[in-house]
Short mmCIF file of C-alpha atoms in Angstrom, two decimals:
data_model
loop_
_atom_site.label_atom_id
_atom_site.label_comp_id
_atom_site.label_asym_id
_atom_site.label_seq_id
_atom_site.Cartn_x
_atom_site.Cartn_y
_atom_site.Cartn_z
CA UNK A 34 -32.57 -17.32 -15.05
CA UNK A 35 -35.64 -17.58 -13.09
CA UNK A 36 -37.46 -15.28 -11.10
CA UNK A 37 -40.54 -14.89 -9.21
CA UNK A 38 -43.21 -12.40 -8.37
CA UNK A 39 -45.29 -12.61 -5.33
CA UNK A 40 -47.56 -9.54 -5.67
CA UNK A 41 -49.30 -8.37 -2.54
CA UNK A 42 -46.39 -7.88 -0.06
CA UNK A 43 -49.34 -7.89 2.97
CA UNK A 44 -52.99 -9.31 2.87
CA UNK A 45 -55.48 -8.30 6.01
CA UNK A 46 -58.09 -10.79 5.82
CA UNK A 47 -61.02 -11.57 8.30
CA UNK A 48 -60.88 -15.08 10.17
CA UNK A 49 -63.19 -17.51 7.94
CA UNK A 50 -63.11 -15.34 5.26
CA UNK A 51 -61.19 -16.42 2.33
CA UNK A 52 -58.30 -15.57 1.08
CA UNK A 53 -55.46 -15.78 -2.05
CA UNK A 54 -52.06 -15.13 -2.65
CA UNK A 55 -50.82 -14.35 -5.78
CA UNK A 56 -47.43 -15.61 -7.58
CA UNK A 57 -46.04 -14.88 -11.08
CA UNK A 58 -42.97 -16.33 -12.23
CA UNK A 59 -40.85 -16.11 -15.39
CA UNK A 60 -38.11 -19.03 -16.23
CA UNK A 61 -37.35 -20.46 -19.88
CA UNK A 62 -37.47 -23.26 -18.41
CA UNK A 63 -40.25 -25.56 -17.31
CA UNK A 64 -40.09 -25.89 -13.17
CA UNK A 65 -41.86 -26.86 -10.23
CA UNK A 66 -43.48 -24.57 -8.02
CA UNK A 67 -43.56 -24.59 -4.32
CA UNK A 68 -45.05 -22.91 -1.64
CA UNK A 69 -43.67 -22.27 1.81
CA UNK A 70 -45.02 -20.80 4.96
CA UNK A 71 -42.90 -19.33 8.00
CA UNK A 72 -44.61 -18.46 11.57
CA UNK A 73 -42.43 -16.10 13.52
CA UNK A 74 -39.44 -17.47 14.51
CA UNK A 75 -39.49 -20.30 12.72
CA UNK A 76 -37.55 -22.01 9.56
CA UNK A 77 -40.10 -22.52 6.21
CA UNK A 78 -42.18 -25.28 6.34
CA UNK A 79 -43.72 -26.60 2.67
CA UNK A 80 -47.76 -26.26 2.37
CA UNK A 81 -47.58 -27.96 -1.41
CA UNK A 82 -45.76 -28.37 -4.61
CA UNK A 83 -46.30 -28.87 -8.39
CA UNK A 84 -44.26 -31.06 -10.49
CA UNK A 85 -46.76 -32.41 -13.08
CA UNK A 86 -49.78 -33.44 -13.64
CA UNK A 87 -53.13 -32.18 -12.37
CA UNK A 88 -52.97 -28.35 -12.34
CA UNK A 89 -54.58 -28.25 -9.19
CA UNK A 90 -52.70 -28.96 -6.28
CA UNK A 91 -54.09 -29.73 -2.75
CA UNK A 92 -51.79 -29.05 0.61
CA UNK A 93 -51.78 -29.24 4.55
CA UNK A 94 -53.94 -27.09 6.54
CA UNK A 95 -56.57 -26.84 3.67
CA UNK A 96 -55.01 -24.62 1.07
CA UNK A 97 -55.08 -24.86 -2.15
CA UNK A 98 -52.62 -23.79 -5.34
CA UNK A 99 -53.79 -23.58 -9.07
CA UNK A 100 -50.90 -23.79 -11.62
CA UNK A 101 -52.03 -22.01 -14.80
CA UNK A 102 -48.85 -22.27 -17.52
CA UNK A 103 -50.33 -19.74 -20.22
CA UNK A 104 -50.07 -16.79 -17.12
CA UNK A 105 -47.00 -18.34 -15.47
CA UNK A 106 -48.82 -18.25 -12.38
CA UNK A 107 -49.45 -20.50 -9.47
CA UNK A 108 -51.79 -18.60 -6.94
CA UNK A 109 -52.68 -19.90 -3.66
CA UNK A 110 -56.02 -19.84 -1.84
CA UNK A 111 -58.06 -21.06 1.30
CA UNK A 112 -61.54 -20.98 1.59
CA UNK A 113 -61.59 -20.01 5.23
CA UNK A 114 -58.83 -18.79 7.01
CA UNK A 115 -58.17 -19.14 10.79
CA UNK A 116 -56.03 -16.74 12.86
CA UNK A 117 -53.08 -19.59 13.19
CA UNK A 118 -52.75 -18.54 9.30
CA UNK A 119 -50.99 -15.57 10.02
CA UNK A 120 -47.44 -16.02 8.97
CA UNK A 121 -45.75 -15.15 5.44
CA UNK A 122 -46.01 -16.92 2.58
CA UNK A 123 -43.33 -17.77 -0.09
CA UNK A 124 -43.51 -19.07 -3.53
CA UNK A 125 -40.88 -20.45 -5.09
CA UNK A 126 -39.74 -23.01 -8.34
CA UNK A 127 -36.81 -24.53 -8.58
CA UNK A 128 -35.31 -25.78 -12.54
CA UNK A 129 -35.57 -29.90 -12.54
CA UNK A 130 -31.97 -29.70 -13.35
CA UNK A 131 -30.68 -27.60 -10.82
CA UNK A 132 -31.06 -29.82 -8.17
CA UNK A 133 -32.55 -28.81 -4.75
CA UNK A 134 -31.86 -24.83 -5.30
CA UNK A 135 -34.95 -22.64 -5.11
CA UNK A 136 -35.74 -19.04 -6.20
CA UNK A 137 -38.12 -17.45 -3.85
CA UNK A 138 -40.65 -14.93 -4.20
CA UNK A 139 -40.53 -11.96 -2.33
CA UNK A 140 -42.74 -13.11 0.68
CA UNK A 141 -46.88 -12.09 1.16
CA UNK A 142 -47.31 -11.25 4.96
CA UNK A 143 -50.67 -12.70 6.00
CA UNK A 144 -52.50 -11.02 8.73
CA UNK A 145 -55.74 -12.85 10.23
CA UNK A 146 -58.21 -10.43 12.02
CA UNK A 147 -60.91 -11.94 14.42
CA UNK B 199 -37.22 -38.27 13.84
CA UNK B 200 -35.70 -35.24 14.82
CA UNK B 201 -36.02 -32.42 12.19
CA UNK B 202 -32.98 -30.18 10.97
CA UNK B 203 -31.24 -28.70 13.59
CA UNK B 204 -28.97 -25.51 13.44
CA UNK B 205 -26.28 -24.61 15.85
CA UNK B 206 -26.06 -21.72 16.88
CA UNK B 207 -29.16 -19.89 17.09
CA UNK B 208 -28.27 -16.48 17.88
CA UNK B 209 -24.71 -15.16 17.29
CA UNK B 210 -22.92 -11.79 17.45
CA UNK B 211 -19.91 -10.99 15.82
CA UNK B 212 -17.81 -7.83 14.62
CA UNK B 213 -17.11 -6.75 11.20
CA UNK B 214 -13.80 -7.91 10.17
CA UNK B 215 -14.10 -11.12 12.27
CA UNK B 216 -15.37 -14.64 10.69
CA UNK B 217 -17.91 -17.22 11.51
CA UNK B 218 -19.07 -20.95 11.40
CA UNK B 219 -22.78 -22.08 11.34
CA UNK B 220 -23.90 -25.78 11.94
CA UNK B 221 -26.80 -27.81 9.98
CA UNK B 222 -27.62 -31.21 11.12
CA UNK B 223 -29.68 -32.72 8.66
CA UNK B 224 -32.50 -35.40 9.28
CA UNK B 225 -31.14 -38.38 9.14
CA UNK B 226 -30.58 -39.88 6.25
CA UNK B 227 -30.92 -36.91 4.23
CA UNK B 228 -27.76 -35.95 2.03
CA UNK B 229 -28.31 -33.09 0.55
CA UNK B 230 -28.17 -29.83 2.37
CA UNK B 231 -28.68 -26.44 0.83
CA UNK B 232 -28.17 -22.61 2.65
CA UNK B 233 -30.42 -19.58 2.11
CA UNK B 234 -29.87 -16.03 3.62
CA UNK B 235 -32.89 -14.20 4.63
CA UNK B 236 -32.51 -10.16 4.70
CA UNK B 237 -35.57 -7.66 4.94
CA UNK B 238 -33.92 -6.07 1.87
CA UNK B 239 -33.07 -8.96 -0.33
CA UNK B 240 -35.37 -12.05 1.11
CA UNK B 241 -34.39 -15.73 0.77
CA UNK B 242 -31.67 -15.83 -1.73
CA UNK B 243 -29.50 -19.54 -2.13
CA UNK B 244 -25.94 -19.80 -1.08
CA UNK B 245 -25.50 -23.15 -1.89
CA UNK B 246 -26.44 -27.16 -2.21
CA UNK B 247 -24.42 -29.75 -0.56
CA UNK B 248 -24.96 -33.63 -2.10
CA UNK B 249 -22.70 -36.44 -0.68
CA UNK B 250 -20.13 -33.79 0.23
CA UNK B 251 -20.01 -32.43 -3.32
CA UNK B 252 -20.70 -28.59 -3.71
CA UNK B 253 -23.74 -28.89 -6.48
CA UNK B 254 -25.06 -25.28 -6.86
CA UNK B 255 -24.47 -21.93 -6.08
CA UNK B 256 -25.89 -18.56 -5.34
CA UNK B 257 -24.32 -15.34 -6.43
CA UNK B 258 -22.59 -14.37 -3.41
CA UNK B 259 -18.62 -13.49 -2.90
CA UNK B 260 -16.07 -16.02 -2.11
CA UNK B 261 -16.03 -15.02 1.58
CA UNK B 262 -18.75 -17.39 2.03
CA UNK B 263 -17.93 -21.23 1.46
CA UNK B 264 -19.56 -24.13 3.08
CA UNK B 265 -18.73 -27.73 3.17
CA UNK B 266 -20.35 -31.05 3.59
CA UNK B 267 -19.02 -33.83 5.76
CA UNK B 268 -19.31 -37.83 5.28
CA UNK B 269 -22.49 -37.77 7.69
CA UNK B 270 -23.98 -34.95 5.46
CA UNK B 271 -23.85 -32.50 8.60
CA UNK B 272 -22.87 -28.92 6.82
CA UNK B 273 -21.44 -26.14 7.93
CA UNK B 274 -21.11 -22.42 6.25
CA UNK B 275 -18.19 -20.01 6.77
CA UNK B 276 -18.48 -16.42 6.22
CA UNK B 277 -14.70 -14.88 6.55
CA UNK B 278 -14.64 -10.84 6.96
CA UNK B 279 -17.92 -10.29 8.26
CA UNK B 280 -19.51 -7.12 7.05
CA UNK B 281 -22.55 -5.55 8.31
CA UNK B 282 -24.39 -6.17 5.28
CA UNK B 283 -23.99 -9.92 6.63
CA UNK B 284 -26.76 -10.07 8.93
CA UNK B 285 -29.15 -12.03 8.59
CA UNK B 286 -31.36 -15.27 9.47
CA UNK B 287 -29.00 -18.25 7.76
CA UNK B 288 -31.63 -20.90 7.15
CA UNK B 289 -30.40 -24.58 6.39
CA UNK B 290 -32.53 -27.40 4.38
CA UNK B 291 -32.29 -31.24 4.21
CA UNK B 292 -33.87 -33.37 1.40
CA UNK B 293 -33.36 -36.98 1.01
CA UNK B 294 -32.14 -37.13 -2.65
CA UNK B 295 -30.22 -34.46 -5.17
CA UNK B 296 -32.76 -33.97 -7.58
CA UNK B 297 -35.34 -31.05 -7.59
CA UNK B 298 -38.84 -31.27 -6.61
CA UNK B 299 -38.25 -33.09 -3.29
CA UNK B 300 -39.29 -31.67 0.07
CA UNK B 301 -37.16 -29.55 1.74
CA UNK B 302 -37.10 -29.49 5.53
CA UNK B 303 -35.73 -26.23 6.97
CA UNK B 304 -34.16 -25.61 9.95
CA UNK B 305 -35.42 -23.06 12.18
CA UNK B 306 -32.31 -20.67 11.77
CA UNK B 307 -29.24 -18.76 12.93
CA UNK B 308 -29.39 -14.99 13.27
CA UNK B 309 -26.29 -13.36 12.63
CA UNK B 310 -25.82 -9.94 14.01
CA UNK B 311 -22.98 -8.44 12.48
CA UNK B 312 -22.13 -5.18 14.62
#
């Protein structure tokens, strides 16, 4: 069984300052990692992914996700945030034999403050 | 291309009673998968859809079932609605079966169980 850990359920950060979200997983497996943001209103749209490779993984809208296997973590960060970045965030993995199914995290609630 | 699309977006209905939700996929995706989205238990996976062939499922009672048809368009059923049944029902498309693809999400249907 998988499961994942986001831990910061809400993050107040100042527009341009940076920010990171922080995600801890635990499977037996190996998996990929995702992560998802949702505006209000709105279905989950995917920011990046890891399947292999390069541990550092670049997405849309400038962020960023490091996957680090000895901590079973895969953290996300932006240099500068902008007040269109507040929305929640979701990690998730999925087991390369499972198919399309994805655990989720329990969402990080980013709020952007001019 | 026209992203996934959900039908309906807002519904009420009355414990005891039942209910369908639509997911049209992008086209040409075949694989379909449902999530429930609570404040209390988050996004949790009801099930994967691939060429009309149930592939996964989520740990939820048999009062929900879904099905796929030949032009991968899904729908969910939830018989005996309970109020413990509300929730934002999210649908995702993905071209193939296998994990690690991207995942489109639709934007949602909110079911208000009352």
């Amino acid at each position: 069984a998988q499961s994942v850990t986001q831990l910061d359920s809400q993050v107040p950060v100042f527009e341009e300052a940076p920010v990171e979200l922080r995600c801890n997983y635990s499977s037996s497996v190996s998996v990929y990692l995702f992560w998802y943001v949702q505006y209000p209103n709105q279905g989950l749209q995917l920011l990046l992914k890891y399947l292999s490779g390069s541990t550092l993984v670049k997405g849309i809208n400038g962020f960023e996700a490091e996957f680090n296997k000895s901590q079973t973590s895969f953290h996300l960060r932006k240099p500068s945030v902008h007040i269109s970045d507040t929305a929640e965030y979701f990690c998730a993995v999925s087991d390369p034999a499972a198919g399309n199914k994805l655990t989720f995290g329990g969402g990080t609630r980013v709020l952007v403050k001019p | 291309k026209a992203g996934v699309t959900q039908t309906p977006r807002y519904l009420i209905k009355t414990r005891g009673q039942q209910v369908t939700l639509s997911c049209s996929p992008i086209s040409g995706h075949r694989s379909v998968s449902w999530y429930q989205q609570t404040p209390g238990q988050g996004l949790q996976f009801l099930f994967e859809y691939f060429s009309e062939t149930q592939r996964n499922k989520g740990n939820f009672p048999g009062r929900f079932s879904g099905r796929q048809f030949s032009n991968s368009r899904s729908e969910m059923n939830v018989s005996t609605l309970e109020l413990g049944d509300s929730a934002l029902y999210l649908c995702a498309s993905s071209f193939r079966g296998q994990g690690g693809n991207e995942q489109y999400f639709g934007p949602g249907t909110r079911l208000t169980v009352t």
